[in-house]
Amino acid sequence: MRRDTAIQSFLDYLVTERGLGLRTCQAYGSDLQKVATHFFGEDSPARWQDLSTEHLIAYLDEQRKAGQKPSSIARCLASLRGFYRFLVDEGVVGKDITSDLQNPRVRRPLPQTFSENDVIRLIEAPDCETPSGLRDRALLELLYASGLRISEACGLRPDSVHWAGDYLVVMGKGKKERIVPIHQRAKAALQEYLQNGRAAFDPENRCPTLFVGTRGKPLSRKTVFRRLRTYALQCGLRHLPSPHDFRHSFASHLLEGGADLRTVQELLGHSDISTTQIYTHLSGKAIQATHYRYHPRSGRKYPSECNNNGD
């Protein structure tokens, strides 16, 4: 199997059999092409089966010395691991040379969240006297109500909303469907947008998605990002947010309100609970409340339960 053919076959496998998304496959393909460019010149007779673990260690070390972030190196290693497992399964190579490679330490930053007051200010910022304001209000309500990724929200279709059941059917990463509830405010904002705003962008109802841009095409993530920052400046917020901050706030506020981690994991569509656990670092109030209320040695109730005399 030729070098480029091997990469393309692997990417086809990721799409057709693993169900990975387009951007994930593009990232894997980019990593593998860089490795191929590094080791195989135009006239080089070398093949993937000619590389060794030592070759890959040296390559990854060069990337580190060149200033690549640990997260980028970790993704490259993930690409190589998946690729070599595929080559072994296809009989192209006899050994997985990535099995002994160590993952770099990747420090996961705490996600940025809004306070509840800032969320309300942002949601109420759009001018609902205009079609774009109705659309943006409905989108922001939905992002906070359901914790969707911005790509999931922009990809919603009109039939994704089940009005009678108050829930959405969302297509998440890896083409995995999940059911996500919506509350009444988000539902009302969506209905207002569909009745009085959407037709201004798509009068002939040709756009397949729920949220429509000014040119009658699906609303883009870039447009949402730009408009959200405009609203943040309008509200005088201290930091410029991204749409994903609504998802972070959704998860953090649920946990602070007493939701269990497994439920939040299901709502977010995380395949691994360790991804959801990062939000527990943000819910200090809930942790403190639980400690005050239930620890047998605390000797006191949670402050909000005490009367004015401090009893």
mmCIF file of C-alpha atoms in Angstrom:
data_model
loop_
_atom_site.group_PDB
_atom_site.id
_atom_site.type_symbol
_atom_site.label_atom_id
_atom_site.label_comp_id
_atom_site.label_asym_id
_atom_site.label_seq_id
_atom_site.Cartn_x
_atom_site.Cartn_y
_atom_site.Cartn_z
ATOM 1 C CA MET A 1 0.000 0.000 0.000
ATOM 2 C CA ARG A 2 1.441 3.391 -1.041
ATOM 3 C CA ARG A 3 2.112 5.956 1.670
ATOM 4 C CA ASP A 4 -0.587 8.453 0.621
ATOM 5 C CA THR A 5 -3.007 5.639 -0.159
ATOM 6 C CA ALA A 6 -2.531 4.279 3.353
ATOM 7 C CA ILE A 7 -3.438 7.637 4.908
ATOM 8 C CA GLN A 8 -6.514 8.056 2.719
ATOM 9 C CA SER A 9 -7.659 4.495 3.456
ATOM 10 C CA PHE A 10 -7.314 5.202 7.166
ATOM 11 C CA LEU A 11 -9.347 8.420 6.904
ATOM 12 C CA ASP A 12 -12.047 6.580 4.929
ATOM 13 C CA TYR A 13 -12.133 3.966 7.698
ATOM 14 C CA LEU A 14 -12.564 6.663 10.354
ATOM 15 C CA VAL A 15 -15.552 8.117 8.505
ATOM 16 C CA THR A 16 -17.324 4.959 7.361
ATOM 17 C CA GLU A 17 -16.637 2.562 10.233
ATOM 18 C CA ARG A 18 -15.790 4.733 13.228
ATOM 19 C CA GLY A 19 -18.251 7.500 12.390
ATOM 20 C CA LEU A 20 -15.835 10.301 13.282
ATOM 21 C CA GLY A 21 -16.618 13.856 12.257
ATOM 22 C CA LEU A 22 -15.106 15.690 9.297
ATOM 23 C CA ARG A 23 -12.967 18.048 11.380
ATOM 24 C CA THR A 24 -11.524 15.213 13.465
ATOM 25 C CA CYS A 25 -10.584 13.336 10.301
ATOM 26 C CA GLN A 26 -9.041 16.464 8.804
ATOM 27 C CA ALA A 27 -6.919 16.933 11.937
ATOM 28 C CA TYR A 28 -5.741 13.307 11.836
ATOM 29 C CA GLY A 29 -4.952 13.590 8.138
ATOM 30 C CA SER A 30 -2.979 16.798 8.677
ATOM 31 C CA ASP A 31 -0.902 15.191 11.436
ATOM 32 C CA LEU A 32 -0.116 12.123 9.338
ATOM 33 C CA GLN A 33 0.788 14.164 6.253
ATOM 34 C CA LYS A 34 3.277 16.150 8.335
ATOM 35 C CA VAL A 35 4.860 12.916 9.564
ATOM 36 C CA ALA A 36 5.019 11.596 5.993
ATOM 37 C CA THR A 37 6.614 14.832 4.752
ATOM 38 C CA HIS A 38 9.194 14.628 7.524
ATOM 39 C CA PHE A 39 10.276 11.055 6.839
ATOM 40 C CA PHE A 40 9.519 10.501 3.161
ATOM 41 C CA GLY A 41 10.939 12.803 0.506
ATOM 42 C CA GLU A 42 9.553 12.788 -3.026
ATOM 43 C CA ASP A 43 12.106 10.235 -4.189
ATOM 44 C CA SER A 44 12.400 8.315 -0.921
ATOM 45 C CA PRO A 45 11.740 4.566 -1.199
ATOM 46 C CA ALA A 46 10.931 4.391 2.520
ATOM 47 C CA ARG A 47 7.539 3.098 3.636
ATOM 48 C CA TRP A 48 5.467 3.209 6.833
ATOM 49 C CA GLN A 49 6.696 -0.284 7.719
ATOM 50 C CA ASP A 50 10.288 1.012 7.605
ATOM 51 C CA LEU A 51 9.752 3.352 10.561
ATOM 52 C CA SER A 52 10.531 2.331 14.147
ATOM 53 C CA THR A 53 9.492 3.478 17.597
ATOM 54 C CA GLU A 54 12.799 5.375 17.832
ATOM 55 C CA HIS A 55 11.958 7.290 14.644
ATOM 56 C CA LEU A 56 8.658 8.460 16.130
ATOM 57 C CA ILE A 57 10.216 9.347 19.496
ATOM 58 C CA ALA A 58 12.780 11.523 17.704
ATOM 59 C CA TYR A 59 10.073 13.177 15.596
ATOM 60 C CA LEU A 60 7.843 13.993 18.574
ATOM 61 C CA ASP A 61 10.853 15.302 20.493
ATOM 62 C CA GLU A 62 11.678 17.615 17.583
ATOM 63 C CA GLN A 63 8.114 18.910 17.657
ATOM 64 C CA ARG A 64 8.415 19.625 21.375
ATOM 65 C CA LYS A 65 11.716 21.485 20.927
ATOM 66 C CA ALA A 66 10.178 23.482 18.080
ATOM 67 C CA GLY A 67 7.618 24.842 20.530
ATOM 68 C CA GLN A 68 4.597 22.676 19.742
ATOM 69 C CA LYS A 69 2.070 22.599 22.567
ATOM 70 C CA PRO A 70 1.710 19.354 24.551
ATOM 71 C CA SER A 71 -1.902 19.151 23.380
ATOM 72 C CA SER A 72 -0.784 19.271 19.714
ATOM 73 C CA ILE A 73 1.833 16.577 20.307
ATOM 74 C CA ALA A 74 -0.744 14.444 22.130
ATOM 75 C CA ARG A 75 -3.119 14.734 19.169
ATOM 76 C CA CYS A 76 -0.349 13.781 16.737
ATOM 77 C CA LEU A 77 0.413 10.734 18.868
ATOM 78 C CA ALA A 78 -3.270 9.797 18.904
ATOM 79 C CA SER A 79 -3.290 10.067 15.102
ATOM 80 C CA LEU A 80 -0.237 7.815 14.826
ATOM 81 C CA ARG A 81 -1.649 5.266 17.259
ATOM 82 C CA GLY A 82 -4.918 4.972 15.400
ATOM 83 C CA PHE A 83 -3.113 4.840 12.069
ATOM 84 C CA TYR A 84 -0.703 2.076 13.075
ATOM 85 C CA ARG A 85 -3.462 -0.023 14.637
ATOM 86 C CA PHE A 86 -5.250 0.294 11.306
ATOM 87 C CA LEU A 87 -2.108 -0.726 9.388
ATOM 88 C CA VAL A 88 -1.666 -3.771 11.628
ATOM 89 C CA ASP A 89 -5.303 -4.816 11.088
ATOM 90 C CA GLU A 90 -4.865 -4.395 7.324
ATOM 91 C CA GLY A 91 -1.680 -6.479 7.330
ATOM 92 C CA VAL A 92 0.423 -3.587 6.019
ATOM 93 C CA VAL A 93 2.782 -3.674 9.020
ATOM 94 C CA GLY A 94 3.511 -6.521 11.372
ATOM 95 C CA LYS A 95 3.887 -4.512 14.587
ATOM 96 C CA ASP A 96 2.344 -1.464 16.211
ATOM 97 C CA ILE A 97 5.392 0.722 16.850
ATOM 98 C CA THR A 98 3.338 3.272 18.830
ATOM 99 C CA SER A 99 2.366 0.912 21.667
ATOM 100 C CA ASP A 100 5.287 1.928 23.911
ATOM 101 C CA LEU A 101 5.066 5.683 23.321
ATOM 102 C CA GLN A 102 4.177 7.839 26.321
ATOM 103 C CA ASN A 103 1.579 10.599 26.213
ATOM 104 C CA PRO A 104 2.914 14.076 27.018
ATOM 105 C CA ARG A 105 1.531 15.739 30.123
ATOM 106 C CA VAL A 106 -1.339 17.941 29.052
ATOM 107 C CA ARG A 107 -2.647 20.411 31.583
ATOM 108 C CA ARG A 108 -6.337 20.868 30.970
ATOM 109 C CA PRO A 109 -7.346 24.490 31.641
ATOM 110 C CA LEU A 110 -10.481 25.190 33.626
ATOM 111 C CA PRO A 111 -13.312 26.238 31.319
ATOM 112 C CA GLN A 112 -14.519 29.824 31.303
ATOM 113 C CA THR A 113 -18.035 30.237 32.694
ATOM 114 C CA PHE A 114 -20.506 33.079 33.143
ATOM 115 C CA SER A 115 -22.314 34.017 36.300
ATOM 116 C CA GLU A 116 -26.067 33.544 36.122
ATOM 117 C CA ASN A 117 -26.521 37.326 35.950
ATOM 118 C CA ASP A 118 -24.114 37.615 33.002
ATOM 119 C CA VAL A 119 -25.931 34.810 31.186
ATOM 120 C CA ILE A 120 -29.231 36.669 31.579
ATOM 121 C CA ARG A 121 -27.682 39.936 30.380
ATOM 122 C CA LEU A 122 -26.309 38.245 27.248
ATOM 123 C CA ILE A 123 -29.535 36.412 26.476
ATOM 124 C CA GLU A 124 -31.541 39.621 26.794
ATOM 125 C CA ALA A 125 -29.096 41.714 24.729
ATOM 126 C CA PRO A 126 -30.482 40.991 21.211
ATOM 127 C CA ASP A 127 -33.081 43.403 19.876
ATOM 128 C CA CYS A 128 -36.203 41.275 19.528
ATOM 129 C CA GLU A 129 -37.841 43.909 17.328
ATOM 130 C CA THR A 130 -35.679 42.603 14.460
ATOM 131 C CA PRO A 131 -35.545 39.166 12.788
ATOM 132 C CA SER A 132 -31.840 38.778 13.591
ATOM 133 C CA GLY A 133 -32.538 39.682 17.216
ATOM 134 C CA LEU A 134 -35.289 37.070 17.444
ATOM 135 C CA ARG A 135 -32.949 34.492 15.950
ATOM 136 C CA ASP A 136 -30.064 35.373 18.252
ATOM 137 C CA ARG A 137 -32.283 35.422 21.336
ATOM 138 C CA ALA A 138 -33.633 31.971 20.484
ATOM 139 C CA LEU A 139 -30.137 30.627 19.852
ATOM 140 C CA LEU A 140 -28.684 31.980 23.107
ATOM 141 C CA GLU A 141 -31.649 30.706 25.097
ATOM 142 C CA LEU A 142 -31.143 27.295 23.527
ATOM 143 C CA LEU A 143 -27.383 27.186 24.124
ATOM 144 C CA TYR A 144 -27.893 27.861 27.812
ATOM 145 C CA ALA A 145 -31.024 25.728 28.163
ATOM 146 C CA SER A 146 -29.559 22.599 26.603
ATOM 147 C CA GLY A 147 -25.763 22.884 26.721
ATOM 148 C CA LEU A 148 -25.332 22.279 23.006
ATOM 149 C CA ARG A 149 -22.071 22.635 21.152
ATOM 150 C CA ILE A 150 -22.317 25.515 18.712
ATOM 151 C CA SER A 151 -21.884 23.106 15.784
ATOM 152 C CA GLU A 152 -24.817 21.064 17.114
ATOM 153 C CA ALA A 153 -27.014 24.151 17.485
ATOM 154 C CA CYS A 154 -26.174 25.442 13.999
ATOM 155 C CA GLY A 155 -26.852 21.981 12.577
ATOM 156 C CA LEU A 156 -30.335 21.607 14.092
ATOM 157 C CA ARG A 157 -33.163 21.052 11.657
ATOM 158 C CA PRO A 158 -36.737 22.235 12.217
ATOM 159 C CA ASP A 159 -37.826 18.660 12.901
ATOM 160 C CA SER A 160 -35.121 18.299 15.568
ATOM 161 C CA VAL A 161 -37.464 20.092 17.991
ATOM 162 C CA HIS A 162 -40.154 17.914 19.561
ATOM 163 C CA TRP A 163 -42.558 20.556 20.806
ATOM 164 C CA ALA A 164 -44.989 18.308 22.674
ATOM 165 C CA GLY A 165 -42.219 16.535 24.570
ATOM 166 C CA ASP A 166 -40.075 19.625 25.240
ATOM 167 C CA TYR A 167 -36.884 18.051 23.938
ATOM 168 C CA LEU A 168 -34.420 18.117 21.041
ATOM 169 C CA VAL A 169 -32.883 15.263 19.100
ATOM 170 C CA VAL A 170 -29.268 16.348 18.659
ATOM 171 C CA MET A 171 -26.623 14.903 16.343
ATOM 172 C CA GLY A 172 -23.395 15.048 18.353
ATOM 173 C CA LYS A 173 -19.799 14.066 17.782
ATOM 174 C CA GLY A 174 -19.256 10.804 15.968
ATOM 175 C CA LYS A 175 -22.803 11.070 14.562
ATOM 176 C CA LYS A 176 -24.226 10.004 17.907
ATOM 177 C CA GLU A 177 -27.793 11.084 18.577
ATOM 178 C CA ARG A 178 -28.908 12.160 22.027
ATOM 179 C CA ILE A 179 -32.077 13.593 23.510
ATOM 180 C CA VAL A 180 -31.735 16.934 25.291
ATOM 181 C CA PRO A 181 -34.586 18.675 27.142
ATOM 182 C CA ILE A 182 -35.409 22.345 26.597
ATOM 183 C CA HIS A 183 -37.117 24.589 29.131
ATOM 184 C CA GLN A 184 -40.122 26.769 28.476
ATOM 185 C CA ARG A 185 -38.239 30.048 27.942
ATOM 186 C CA ALA A 186 -36.091 28.532 25.223
ATOM 187 C CA LYS A 187 -39.129 26.906 23.680
ATOM 188 C CA ALA A 188 -41.037 30.208 23.647
ATOM 189 C CA ALA A 189 -38.062 32.040 22.105
ATOM 190 C CA LEU A 190 -37.781 29.382 19.386
ATOM 191 C CA GLN A 191 -41.482 29.626 18.580
ATOM 192 C CA GLU A 192 -41.262 33.428 18.382
ATOM 193 C CA TYR A 193 -38.295 33.200 16.021
ATOM 194 C CA LEU A 194 -39.997 30.632 13.778
ATOM 195 C CA GLN A 195 -43.234 32.609 13.620
ATOM 196 C CA ASN A 196 -41.827 36.116 13.183
ATOM 197 C CA GLY A 197 -38.138 35.966 12.277
ATOM 198 C CA ARG A 198 -37.023 32.985 10.208
ATOM 199 C CA ALA A 199 -39.024 33.841 7.067
ATOM 200 C CA ALA A 200 -37.118 37.132 6.756
ATOM 201 C CA PHE A 201 -33.961 35.138 6.004
ATOM 202 C CA ASP A 202 -35.535 32.206 4.144
ATOM 203 C CA PRO A 203 -38.879 33.257 2.620
ATOM 204 C CA GLU A 204 -39.115 30.164 0.421
ATOM 205 C CA ASN A 205 -38.169 27.823 3.265
ATOM 206 C CA ARG A 206 -35.275 26.241 1.387
ATOM 207 C CA CYS A 207 -32.650 26.281 4.136
ATOM 208 C CA PRO A 208 -32.446 22.851 5.816
ATOM 209 C CA THR A 209 -31.370 24.172 9.209
ATOM 210 C CA LEU A 210 -33.371 25.747 12.016
ATOM 211 C CA PHE A 211 -31.132 28.822 12.314
ATOM 212 C CA VAL A 212 -30.626 30.759 9.085
ATOM 213 C CA GLY A 213 -28.046 33.395 8.163
ATOM 214 C CA THR A 214 -28.781 36.665 6.369
ATOM 215 C CA ARG A 215 -28.158 35.115 2.946
ATOM 216 C CA GLY A 216 -30.625 32.297 3.434
ATOM 217 C CA LYS A 217 -27.929 29.733 4.216
ATOM 218 C CA PRO A 218 -27.302 27.841 7.472
ATOM 219 C CA LEU A 219 -26.084 30.127 10.231
ATOM 220 C CA SER A 220 -22.320 29.756 10.585
ATOM 221 C CA ARG A 221 -20.350 29.310 13.800
ATOM 222 C CA LYS A 222 -18.222 32.298 12.854
ATOM 223 C CA THR A 223 -21.290 34.541 12.663
ATOM 224 C CA VAL A 224 -22.507 33.352 16.074
ATOM 225 C CA PHE A 225 -19.047 33.955 17.564
ATOM 226 C CA ARG A 226 -18.915 37.490 16.155
ATOM 227 C CA ARG A 227 -22.441 38.450 17.225
ATOM 228 C CA LEU A 228 -21.974 37.041 20.722
ATOM 229 C CA ARG A 229 -18.903 39.201 21.211
ATOM 230 C CA THR A 230 -20.843 42.228 20.001
ATOM 231 C CA TYR A 231 -23.472 41.529 22.656
ATOM 232 C CA ALA A 232 -20.764 41.068 25.309
ATOM 233 C CA LEU A 233 -19.312 44.485 24.501
ATOM 234 C CA GLN A 234 -22.811 45.936 24.509
ATOM 235 C CA CYS A 235 -23.359 44.511 28.012
ATOM 236 C CA GLY A 236 -19.977 45.675 29.269
ATOM 237 C CA LEU A 237 -18.773 42.191 30.218
ATOM 238 C CA ARG A 238 -15.187 41.899 31.426
ATOM 239 C CA HIS A 239 -14.161 39.166 29.009
ATOM 240 C CA LEU A 240 -15.134 38.436 25.424
ATOM 241 C CA PRO A 241 -16.948 35.089 25.365
ATOM 242 C CA SER A 242 -17.261 32.286 22.874
ATOM 243 C CA PRO A 243 -20.453 30.273 22.267
ATOM 244 C CA HIS A 244 -18.833 27.327 24.060
ATOM 245 C CA ASP A 245 -18.851 29.362 27.287
ATOM 246 C CA PHE A 246 -22.633 28.880 27.362
ATOM 247 C CA ARG A 247 -22.074 25.117 27.353
ATOM 248 C CA HIS A 248 -19.555 25.423 30.184
ATOM 249 C CA SER A 249 -21.961 27.605 32.163
ATOM 250 C CA PHE A 250 -24.823 25.171 31.560
ATOM 251 C CA ALA A 251 -22.799 22.298 33.052
ATOM 252 C CA SER A 252 -21.367 24.288 35.958
ATOM 253 C CA HIS A 253 -24.711 25.773 36.974
ATOM 254 C CA LEU A 254 -26.400 22.362 36.847
ATOM 255 C CA LEU A 255 -23.779 20.884 39.163
ATOM 256 C CA GLU A 256 -24.007 23.833 41.538
ATOM 257 C CA GLY A 257 -27.758 23.309 41.581
ATOM 258 C CA GLY A 258 -27.309 19.718 42.747
ATOM 259 C CA ALA A 259 -27.356 17.712 39.475
ATOM 260 C CA ASP A 260 -25.335 14.506 39.505
ATOM 261 C CA LEU A 261 -22.283 14.124 37.296
ATOM 262 C CA ARG A 262 -23.675 11.222 35.251
ATOM 263 C CA THR A 263 -26.750 13.210 34.251
ATOM 264 C CA VAL A 264 -24.640 16.177 33.179
ATOM 265 C CA GLN A 265 -22.427 13.778 31.194
ATOM 266 C CA GLU A 266 -25.473 12.487 29.301
ATOM 267 C CA LEU A 267 -26.801 15.982 28.646
ATOM 268 C CA LEU A 268 -23.447 17.160 27.280
ATOM 269 C CA GLY A 269 -22.948 14.030 25.183
ATOM 270 C CA HIS A 270 -19.533 13.217 26.677
ATOM 271 C CA SER A 271 -18.445 9.644 25.969
ATOM 272 C CA ASP A 272 -16.041 9.684 28.937
ATOM 273 C CA ILE A 273 -17.058 10.991 32.364
ATOM 274 C CA SER A 274 -13.513 12.257 32.941
ATOM 275 C CA THR A 275 -14.304 15.006 30.418
ATOM 276 C CA THR A 276 -17.289 16.069 32.532
ATOM 277 C CA GLN A 277 -15.397 15.919 35.815
ATOM 278 C CA ILE A 278 -13.536 19.129 35.036
ATOM 279 C CA TYR A 279 -16.714 21.023 35.920
ATOM 280 C CA THR A 280 -16.574 19.775 39.503
ATOM 281 C CA HIS A 281 -13.646 22.155 40.025
ATOM 282 C CA LEU A 282 -15.991 25.041 39.301
ATOM 283 C CA SER A 283 -18.829 24.092 41.645
ATOM 284 C CA GLY A 284 -17.236 25.125 44.933
ATOM 285 C CA LYS A 285 -20.499 26.433 46.408
ATOM 286 C CA ALA A 286 -22.214 23.090 45.937
ATOM 287 C CA ILE A 287 -19.286 21.240 47.491
ATOM 288 C CA GLN A 288 -19.236 23.588 50.481
ATOM 289 C CA ALA A 289 -22.983 23.261 50.945
ATOM 290 C CA THR A 290 -22.787 19.469 50.920
ATOM 291 C CA HIS A 291 -19.915 19.489 53.416
ATOM 292 C CA TYR A 292 -21.729 21.816 55.834
ATOM 293 C CA ARG A 293 -24.972 19.895 55.537
ATOM 294 C CA TYR A 294 -23.822 16.294 55.744
ATOM 295 C CA HIS A 295 -20.407 15.955 57.372
ATOM 296 C CA PRO A 296 -20.948 14.410 60.829
ATOM 297 C CA ARG A 297 -18.183 16.514 62.416
ATOM 298 C CA SER A 298 -19.183 19.862 60.973
ATOM 299 C CA GLY A 299 -21.522 20.636 63.872
ATOM 300 C CA ARG A 300 -23.403 23.226 61.892
ATOM 301 C CA LYS A 301 -25.987 23.680 59.187
ATOM 302 C CA TYR A 302 -25.323 25.260 55.860
ATOM 303 C CA PRO A 303 -25.274 29.059 56.384
ATOM 304 C CA SER A 304 -28.399 29.685 54.307
ATOM 305 C CA GLU A 305 -30.346 27.381 56.645
ATOM 306 C CA CYS A 306 -29.369 29.348 59.761
ATOM 307 C CA ASN A 307 -31.686 31.954 61.223
ATOM 308 C CA ASN A 308 -30.803 35.586 61.778
ATOM 309 C CA ASN A 309 -29.540 34.832 65.280
ATOM 310 C CA GLY A 310 -26.798 32.592 63.891
ATOM 311 C CA ASP A 311 -28.337 29.399 65.381
#
